[in-house]
Amino acid sequence: MIGHNKKFSQLLVYVLNIVLLTMTYGWETMSYAQPVTPPQLKLGNQSQLKLSTSAQLWLRTTELNPGTTIQGETKDYVSDVSIRRFRMILSGSITDRWYVKFQLGTNNLNYINNNSTLKILDIETSYRFADAFEIGGGKNAYVGLSRYAAPATSSALSYDCPLFTMPTVGISDDLLRKFSLYAKGNIGHFAYRAVVARPLAVYQNTLSEEANFYSNFPDLQYSAYLSYEFMDRESQTSAFKAGTYHGSKKIINLSVGFLYQEDALAGLDTQMDTISYDMLLLAADFFMDLPLNNENSRSVTVYLGYFDYDFGKDYIRLSGANNPSNGVRNGSYAGAGNSFPTTGTGQVAYLQLGYRTRISPNEKLPYLQPYASIQVADYDGLNDRMIMYDYGLNFLFDGHRSKLTLAIQNRPIYSNQTRDYSQVTKRMDMWILQYQFKI
């Protein structure tokens, strides 16, 4: 199997080289159109509504976790084309103080999941009393905790966003969205947001000694995020935070946040009685995005975060982005496909670095932006540290509006032996070629 995977990896590299060389020669003769201005809808003298759309398409090869099955057949690897995300947004100001947003979208369309029905992701409105105070509500993605608790996925530095920073995604929310009320504003160099949400009901009836989300009545969830902005002010129009501005702003932020929900999880004690656990998540992070010269032909992006998560006894969440499998037989602790222990009770450190530069004075050639990130987690439920890293290269044809990313993710594989499930036995890769467009 190892020899077969090696040959396949060599073939993949060969194919990607052909693709990139073909595109490189194509860039020399490519004529660049002007950026497309999103359609705008005006209602009366003050209303300014903007229609926009974005998508992320993946060409990918994945080394699959041991024992993975697809349609009942055991597979060691798989290659696929998929749509990681699609969004369609109508948003803007009804008056100079009223803001509205309506968004449709879907995630993870692939050969296993072909449900292309667009979901209502956001329906929200807010009223701005002053720069220091704006209040809003509806179904939205506002949350405190950390910068990437609600990441702007179409403005990310990496090929995808770190899953552990969205600790309840797909469990007690709808692709991050919950029904909530929020307040936000700017006071001097400080920016804040505070959120009260009713999480979505969880349908989980099986309990064990380890904590897990459970199908009880969901108590209110409280979260907040406070930033000190040393330089330029970031917009708070949207719930989402950008991963990189490509040096168009001068941003240095230091922030802290939390998220709390009473009786969010449950487990069994030694007498097999049900016990409840409060969820308390704390975070502190630093974000910097700066141009390195006056013409902004070079820029740097840095993100550093520390997270202290308490979900309850030995909680571990196994997940994998856009999982290309649907079964497992005699597998590892991580289960099927590309999943691994992304989140859990314990401490996490996360670092992300990016450097953007122009490769030639020829303006027809794209900017290049190599990046790398690493997650180091010390989870109570695992003996060995969980270390995941990814690195890649962005080809920026038109900033985030037209971007090609070549990336590699490396994840740990834990054994599934009795009392030994938490030891790392090997590591596996996932190779991604992503194209993103925004209109």
mmCIF file of C-alpha atoms in Angstrom, residues 109-362:
data_model
loop_
_atom_site.group_PDB
_atom_site.id
_atom_site.type_symbol
_atom_site.label_atom_id
_atom_site.label_comp_id
_atom_site.label_asym_id
_atom_site.label_seq_id
_atom_site.Cartn_x
_atom_site.Cartn_y
_atom_site.Cartn_z
ATOM 1 C CA LEU A 109 -21.153 19.281 -2.440
ATOM 2 C CA ASN A 110 -19.319 16.171 -3.620
ATOM 3 C CA TYR A 111 -19.905 12.748 -5.159
ATOM 4 C CA ILE A 112 -21.325 11.448 -1.861
ATOM 5 C CA ASN A 113 -23.359 14.509 -0.879
ATOM 6 C CA ASN A 114 -25.096 15.998 -3.923
ATOM 7 C CA ASN A 115 -27.842 17.834 -2.056
ATOM 8 C CA SER A 116 -27.570 21.168 -3.843
ATOM 9 C CA THR A 117 -30.554 22.770 -2.091
ATOM 10 C CA LEU A 118 -29.605 26.271 -0.982
ATOM 11 C CA LYS A 119 -30.178 26.890 2.723
ATOM 12 C CA ILE A 120 -31.243 30.142 4.313
ATOM 13 C CA LEU A 121 -28.105 30.936 6.258
ATOM 14 C CA ASP A 122 -28.673 34.525 7.352
ATOM 15 C CA ILE A 123 -31.686 36.763 7.822
ATOM 16 C CA GLU A 124 -30.660 39.611 10.093
ATOM 17 C CA THR A 125 -31.096 43.293 10.706
ATOM 18 C CA SER A 126 -29.363 45.856 12.901
ATOM 19 C CA TYR A 127 -29.856 49.476 13.960
ATOM 20 C CA ARG A 128 -26.910 51.784 14.609
ATOM 21 C CA PHE A 129 -27.530 54.319 17.371
ATOM 22 C CA ALA A 130 -23.926 55.547 17.253
ATOM 23 C CA ASP A 131 -20.447 54.235 16.461
ATOM 24 C CA ALA A 132 -20.269 53.033 20.043
ATOM 25 C CA PHE A 133 -23.527 51.078 19.980
ATOM 26 C CA GLU A 134 -25.380 49.052 17.363
ATOM 27 C CA ILE A 135 -27.902 46.339 18.124
ATOM 28 C CA GLY A 136 -29.184 43.599 15.850
ATOM 29 C CA GLY A 137 -30.641 40.132 15.661
ATOM 30 C CA GLY A 138 -32.098 37.314 13.608
ATOM 31 C CA LYS A 139 -30.470 34.190 12.264
ATOM 32 C CA ASN A 140 -26.815 35.175 12.012
ATOM 33 C CA ALA A 141 -23.220 34.142 12.660
ATOM 34 C CA TYR A 142 -22.358 36.669 15.374
ATOM 35 C CA VAL A 143 -20.381 35.070 18.187
ATOM 36 C CA GLY A 144 -17.674 36.129 20.578
ATOM 37 C CA LEU A 145 -14.751 33.915 21.647
ATOM 38 C CA SER A 146 -12.098 34.583 18.980
ATOM 39 C CA ARG A 147 -11.348 36.156 15.616
ATOM 40 C CA TYR A 148 -11.970 32.973 13.670
ATOM 41 C CA ALA A 149 -15.020 31.856 15.627
ATOM 42 C CA ALA A 150 -16.813 33.449 12.659
ATOM 43 C CA PRO A 151 -14.184 33.517 9.905
ATOM 44 C CA ALA A 152 -14.685 35.235 6.558
ATOM 45 C CA THR A 153 -14.112 32.069 4.553
ATOM 46 C CA SER A 154 -13.824 33.909 1.238
ATOM 47 C CA SER A 155 -11.088 36.159 2.701
ATOM 48 C CA ALA A 156 -9.041 33.413 4.366
ATOM 49 C CA LEU A 157 -5.279 33.137 4.228
ATOM 50 C CA SER A 158 -5.264 29.334 4.114
ATOM 51 C CA TYR A 159 -7.227 27.010 1.828
ATOM 52 C CA ASP A 160 -9.737 26.627 4.676
ATOM 53 C CA CYS A 161 -10.419 27.876 8.191
ATOM 54 C CA PRO A 162 -9.231 26.051 11.350
ATOM 55 C CA LEU A 163 -12.119 23.859 12.477
ATOM 56 C CA PHE A 164 -11.380 24.054 16.209
ATOM 57 C CA THR A 165 -12.042 27.830 16.251
ATOM 58 C CA MET A 166 -15.687 27.039 15.388
ATOM 59 C CA PRO A 167 -16.276 24.619 18.279
ATOM 60 C CA THR A 168 -20.020 24.023 17.854
ATOM 61 C CA VAL A 169 -20.318 24.246 14.065
ATOM 62 C CA GLY A 170 -22.799 21.686 12.794
ATOM 63 C CA ILE A 171 -23.725 20.585 16.327
ATOM 64 C CA SER A 172 -25.820 23.311 17.939
ATOM 65 C CA ASP A 173 -25.763 25.778 15.054
ATOM 66 C CA ASP A 174 -26.440 25.853 11.313
ATOM 67 C CA LEU A 175 -23.078 26.439 9.613
ATOM 68 C CA LEU A 176 -22.190 28.780 12.516
ATOM 69 C CA ARG A 177 -25.584 30.516 12.491
ATOM 70 C CA LYS A 178 -27.848 30.711 15.501
ATOM 71 C CA PHE A 179 -30.902 32.743 16.430
ATOM 72 C CA SER A 180 -29.463 35.551 18.502
ATOM 73 C CA LEU A 181 -29.343 39.167 19.586
ATOM 74 C CA TYR A 182 -26.067 41.066 19.429
ATOM 75 C CA ALA A 183 -24.577 44.423 20.301
ATOM 76 C CA LYS A 184 -21.402 45.833 18.790
ATOM 77 C CA GLY A 185 -19.505 49.061 18.476
ATOM 78 C CA ASN A 186 -16.250 51.009 18.604
ATOM 79 C CA ILE A 187 -15.078 53.141 21.518
ATOM 80 C CA GLY A 188 -11.779 54.806 20.756
ATOM 81 C CA HIS A 189 -9.309 52.070 19.855
ATOM 82 C CA PHE A 190 -11.571 49.370 21.320
ATOM 83 C CA ALA A 191 -13.973 47.255 19.253
ATOM 84 C CA TYR A 192 -16.454 44.908 20.898
ATOM 85 C CA ARG A 193 -19.268 42.501 20.228
ATOM 86 C CA ALA A 194 -21.552 40.793 22.741
ATOM 87 C CA VAL A 195 -24.019 38.050 21.812
ATOM 88 C CA VAL A 196 -26.904 36.210 23.469
ATOM 89 C CA ALA A 197 -28.071 33.193 21.457
ATOM 90 C CA ARG A 198 -30.429 30.273 21.761
ATOM 91 C CA PRO A 199 -28.442 27.350 20.295
ATOM 92 C CA LEU A 200 -30.164 24.882 18.018
ATOM 93 C CA ALA A 201 -31.524 21.754 19.671
ATOM 94 C CA VAL A 202 -29.154 18.772 19.652
ATOM 95 C CA TYR A 203 -30.473 15.294 18.845
ATOM 96 C CA GLN A 204 -28.024 13.017 20.633
ATOM 97 C CA ASN A 205 -29.422 10.347 22.951
ATOM 98 C CA THR A 206 -26.351 8.178 23.551
ATOM 99 C CA LEU A 207 -24.105 9.032 26.491
ATOM 100 C CA SER A 208 -20.811 7.642 27.775
ATOM 101 C CA GLU A 209 -18.250 8.543 30.432
ATOM 102 C CA GLU A 210 -16.864 11.223 28.125
ATOM 103 C CA ALA A 211 -18.826 14.464 27.837
ATOM 104 C CA ASN A 212 -20.891 15.016 24.718
ATOM 105 C CA PHE A 213 -23.577 17.365 23.476
ATOM 106 C CA TYR A 214 -26.969 16.044 24.491
ATOM 107 C CA SER A 215 -30.636 16.414 23.542
ATOM 108 C CA ASN A 216 -31.719 18.515 26.508
ATOM 109 C CA PHE A 217 -33.366 21.925 26.359
ATOM 110 C CA PRO A 218 -30.654 24.344 25.130
ATOM 111 C CA ASP A 219 -29.885 27.053 27.655
ATOM 112 C CA LEU A 220 -28.935 30.499 26.467
ATOM 113 C CA GLN A 221 -25.408 30.909 25.158
ATOM 114 C CA TYR A 222 -23.406 34.027 26.032
ATOM 115 C CA SER A 223 -20.279 35.189 24.225
ATOM 116 C CA ALA A 224 -18.213 38.342 23.768
ATOM 117 C CA TYR A 225 -15.082 39.516 21.978
ATOM 118 C CA LEU A 226 -13.051 42.633 22.776
ATOM 119 C CA SER A 227 -10.233 43.971 20.573
ATOM 120 C CA TYR A 228 -7.730 46.767 20.934
ATOM 121 C CA GLU A 229 -6.955 48.100 17.467
ATOM 122 C CA PHE A 230 -3.522 49.708 17.428
ATOM 123 C CA MET A 231 -3.738 51.008 13.868
ATOM 124 C CA ASP A 232 -6.580 50.991 11.300
ATOM 125 C CA ARG A 233 -10.119 50.236 12.389
ATOM 126 C CA GLU A 234 -11.694 47.052 11.026
ATOM 127 C CA SER A 235 -15.245 47.149 9.722
ATOM 128 C CA GLN A 236 -17.891 45.524 11.920
ATOM 129 C CA THR A 237 -20.609 45.571 9.273
ATOM 130 C CA SER A 238 -20.367 41.789 8.969
ATOM 131 C CA ALA A 239 -20.124 39.085 11.619
ATOM 132 C CA PHE A 240 -17.122 37.609 9.812
ATOM 133 C CA LYS A 241 -13.450 38.490 10.241
ATOM 134 C CA ALA A 242 -10.981 38.463 7.347
ATOM 135 C CA GLY A 243 -7.946 36.191 7.359
ATOM 136 C CA THR A 244 -5.849 38.595 5.273
ATOM 137 C CA TYR A 245 -6.294 42.038 3.719
ATOM 138 C CA HIS A 246 -3.308 41.621 1.373
ATOM 139 C CA GLY A 247 -1.801 44.752 2.888
ATOM 140 C CA SER A 248 -4.692 47.023 1.888
ATOM 141 C CA LYS A 249 -5.090 47.968 5.573
ATOM 142 C CA LYS A 250 -2.686 48.432 8.454
ATOM 143 C CA ILE A 251 -4.065 46.137 11.137
ATOM 144 C CA ILE A 252 -2.557 45.214 14.504
ATOM 145 C CA ASN A 253 -5.130 43.848 16.963
ATOM 146 C CA LEU A 254 -4.881 42.245 20.391
ATOM 147 C CA SER A 255 -8.104 40.563 21.528
ATOM 148 C CA VAL A 256 -9.754 38.401 24.184
ATOM 149 C CA GLY A 257 -13.062 36.556 24.191
ATOM 150 C CA PHE A 258 -15.237 33.909 25.798
ATOM 151 C CA LEU A 259 -18.242 31.663 25.179
ATOM 152 C CA TYR A 260 -20.398 30.155 27.943
ATOM 153 C CA GLN A 261 -23.448 27.878 28.021
ATOM 154 C CA GLU A 262 -24.865 26.173 31.085
ATOM 155 C CA ASP A 263 -25.563 22.414 30.880
ATOM 156 C CA ALA A 264 -24.444 22.298 27.246
ATOM 157 C CA LEU A 265 -23.022 18.767 27.507
ATOM 158 C CA ALA A 266 -23.645 15.627 29.526
ATOM 159 C CA GLY A 267 -22.025 12.304 30.406
ATOM 160 C CA LEU A 268 -22.257 9.327 32.753
ATOM 161 C CA ASP A 269 -20.609 9.037 36.158
ATOM 162 C CA THR A 270 -19.236 5.824 37.685
ATOM 163 C CA GLN A 271 -22.776 4.901 38.806
ATOM 164 C CA MET A 272 -24.030 5.372 35.225
ATOM 165 C CA ASP A 273 -26.082 8.381 36.257
ATOM 166 C CA THR A 274 -26.317 11.368 33.927
ATOM 167 C CA ILE A 275 -24.268 14.417 34.878
ATOM 168 C CA SER A 276 -24.268 17.780 33.114
ATOM 169 C CA TYR A 277 -21.318 19.927 32.086
ATOM 170 C CA ASP A 278 -21.201 23.655 31.472
ATOM 171 C CA MET A 279 -19.317 24.790 28.389
ATOM 172 C CA LEU A 280 -16.760 27.534 29.071
ATOM 173 C CA LEU A 281 -14.393 28.494 26.262
ATOM 174 C CA LEU A 282 -11.734 31.215 26.595
ATOM 175 C CA ALA A 283 -9.417 32.706 23.984
ATOM 176 C CA ALA A 284 -6.796 35.398 23.431
ATOM 177 C CA ASP A 285 -5.393 36.216 20.003
ATOM 178 C CA PHE A 286 -3.169 38.559 18.044
ATOM 179 C CA PHE A 287 -3.678 39.549 14.406
ATOM 180 C CA MET A 288 -1.436 41.612 12.158
ATOM 181 C CA ASP A 289 -1.777 42.454 8.466
ATOM 182 C CA LEU A 290 0.600 45.119 7.116
ATOM 183 C CA PRO A 291 2.010 46.365 3.810
ATOM 184 C CA LEU A 292 5.811 46.229 3.714
ATOM 185 C CA ASN A 293 6.360 49.112 1.296
ATOM 186 C CA ASN A 294 4.561 52.215 0.049
ATOM 187 C CA GLU A 295 3.300 50.635 -3.190
ATOM 188 C CA ASN A 296 2.053 47.559 -1.274
ATOM 189 C CA SER A 297 3.794 45.093 -3.558
ATOM 190 C CA ARG A 298 4.681 43.075 -0.451
ATOM 191 C CA SER A 299 2.691 42.408 2.718
ATOM 192 C CA VAL A 300 2.729 40.150 5.745
ATOM 193 C CA THR A 301 -0.029 38.433 7.746
ATOM 194 C CA VAL A 302 0.336 36.946 11.240
ATOM 195 C CA TYR A 303 -2.227 35.289 13.481
ATOM 196 C CA LEU A 304 -1.441 33.797 16.903
ATOM 197 C CA GLY A 305 -4.089 32.435 19.248
ATOM 198 C CA TYR A 306 -4.274 30.632 22.579
ATOM 199 C CA PHE A 307 -7.444 28.770 23.547
ATOM 200 C CA ASP A 308 -8.560 27.166 26.810
ATOM 201 C CA TYR A 309 -11.594 24.957 26.151
ATOM 202 C CA ASP A 310 -13.704 23.257 28.836
ATOM 203 C CA PHE A 311 -16.528 21.142 27.401
ATOM 204 C CA GLY A 312 -16.528 18.588 30.206
ATOM 205 C CA LYS A 313 -14.724 15.336 30.914
ATOM 206 C CA ASP A 314 -12.435 14.174 28.074
ATOM 207 C CA TYR A 315 -14.601 15.672 25.328
ATOM 208 C CA ILE A 316 -13.135 15.101 21.851
ATOM 209 C CA ARG A 317 -14.662 16.040 18.522
ATOM 210 C CA LEU A 318 -13.631 14.183 15.382
ATOM 211 C CA SER A 319 -14.210 16.016 12.115
ATOM 212 C CA GLY A 320 -12.799 16.489 8.643
ATOM 213 C CA ALA A 321 -13.545 19.214 6.120
ATOM 214 C CA ASN A 322 -15.637 18.083 3.149
ATOM 215 C CA ASN A 323 -15.195 14.431 4.152
ATOM 216 C CA PRO A 324 -14.908 12.277 0.999
ATOM 217 C CA SER A 325 -16.011 8.986 2.618
ATOM 218 C CA ASN A 326 -19.109 7.486 4.206
ATOM 219 C CA GLY A 327 -18.011 4.501 6.266
ATOM 220 C CA VAL A 328 -15.306 2.749 8.287
ATOM 221 C CA ARG A 329 -14.494 -0.873 9.138
ATOM 222 C CA ASN A 330 -11.942 -1.817 11.837
ATOM 223 C CA GLY A 331 -10.569 1.690 11.637
ATOM 224 C CA SER A 332 -8.541 4.043 13.767
ATOM 225 C CA TYR A 333 -9.771 6.291 16.551
ATOM 226 C CA ALA A 334 -10.371 9.165 14.109
ATOM 227 C CA GLY A 335 -12.942 7.211 12.122
ATOM 228 C CA ALA A 336 -13.589 7.567 8.406
ATOM 229 C CA GLY A 337 -12.051 9.633 5.645
ATOM 230 C CA ASN A 338 -10.013 12.700 6.584
ATOM 231 C CA SER A 339 -11.349 13.263 10.094
ATOM 232 C CA PHE A 340 -9.107 13.772 13.128
ATOM 233 C CA PRO A 341 -9.442 15.129 16.714
ATOM 234 C CA THR A 342 -9.937 18.799 15.872
ATOM 235 C CA THR A 343 -11.520 20.016 19.110
ATOM 236 C CA GLY A 344 -11.693 18.985 22.750
ATOM 237 C CA THR A 345 -11.364 19.840 26.404
ATOM 238 C CA GLY A 346 -7.865 21.233 26.888
ATOM 239 C CA GLN A 347 -5.547 23.908 25.549
ATOM 240 C CA VAL A 348 -4.728 24.865 21.966
ATOM 241 C CA ALA A 349 -2.087 27.098 20.417
ATOM 242 C CA TYR A 350 -2.475 28.144 16.787
ATOM 243 C CA LEU A 351 -0.086 30.057 14.530
ATOM 244 C CA GLN A 352 -0.622 31.241 10.964
ATOM 245 C CA LEU A 353 1.892 33.140 8.816
ATOM 246 C CA GLY A 354 1.614 34.528 5.307
ATOM 247 C CA TYR A 355 3.800 36.605 3.014
ATOM 248 C CA ARG A 356 2.523 38.225 -0.193
ATOM 249 C CA THR A 357 4.813 39.447 -2.944
ATOM 250 C CA ARG A 358 4.888 40.343 -6.614
ATOM 251 C CA ILE A 359 6.986 37.925 -8.669
ATOM 252 C CA SER A 360 7.530 40.277 -11.615
ATOM 253 C CA PRO A 361 7.031 43.934 -12.586
ATOM 254 C CA ASN A 362 4.681 42.571 -15.243
#
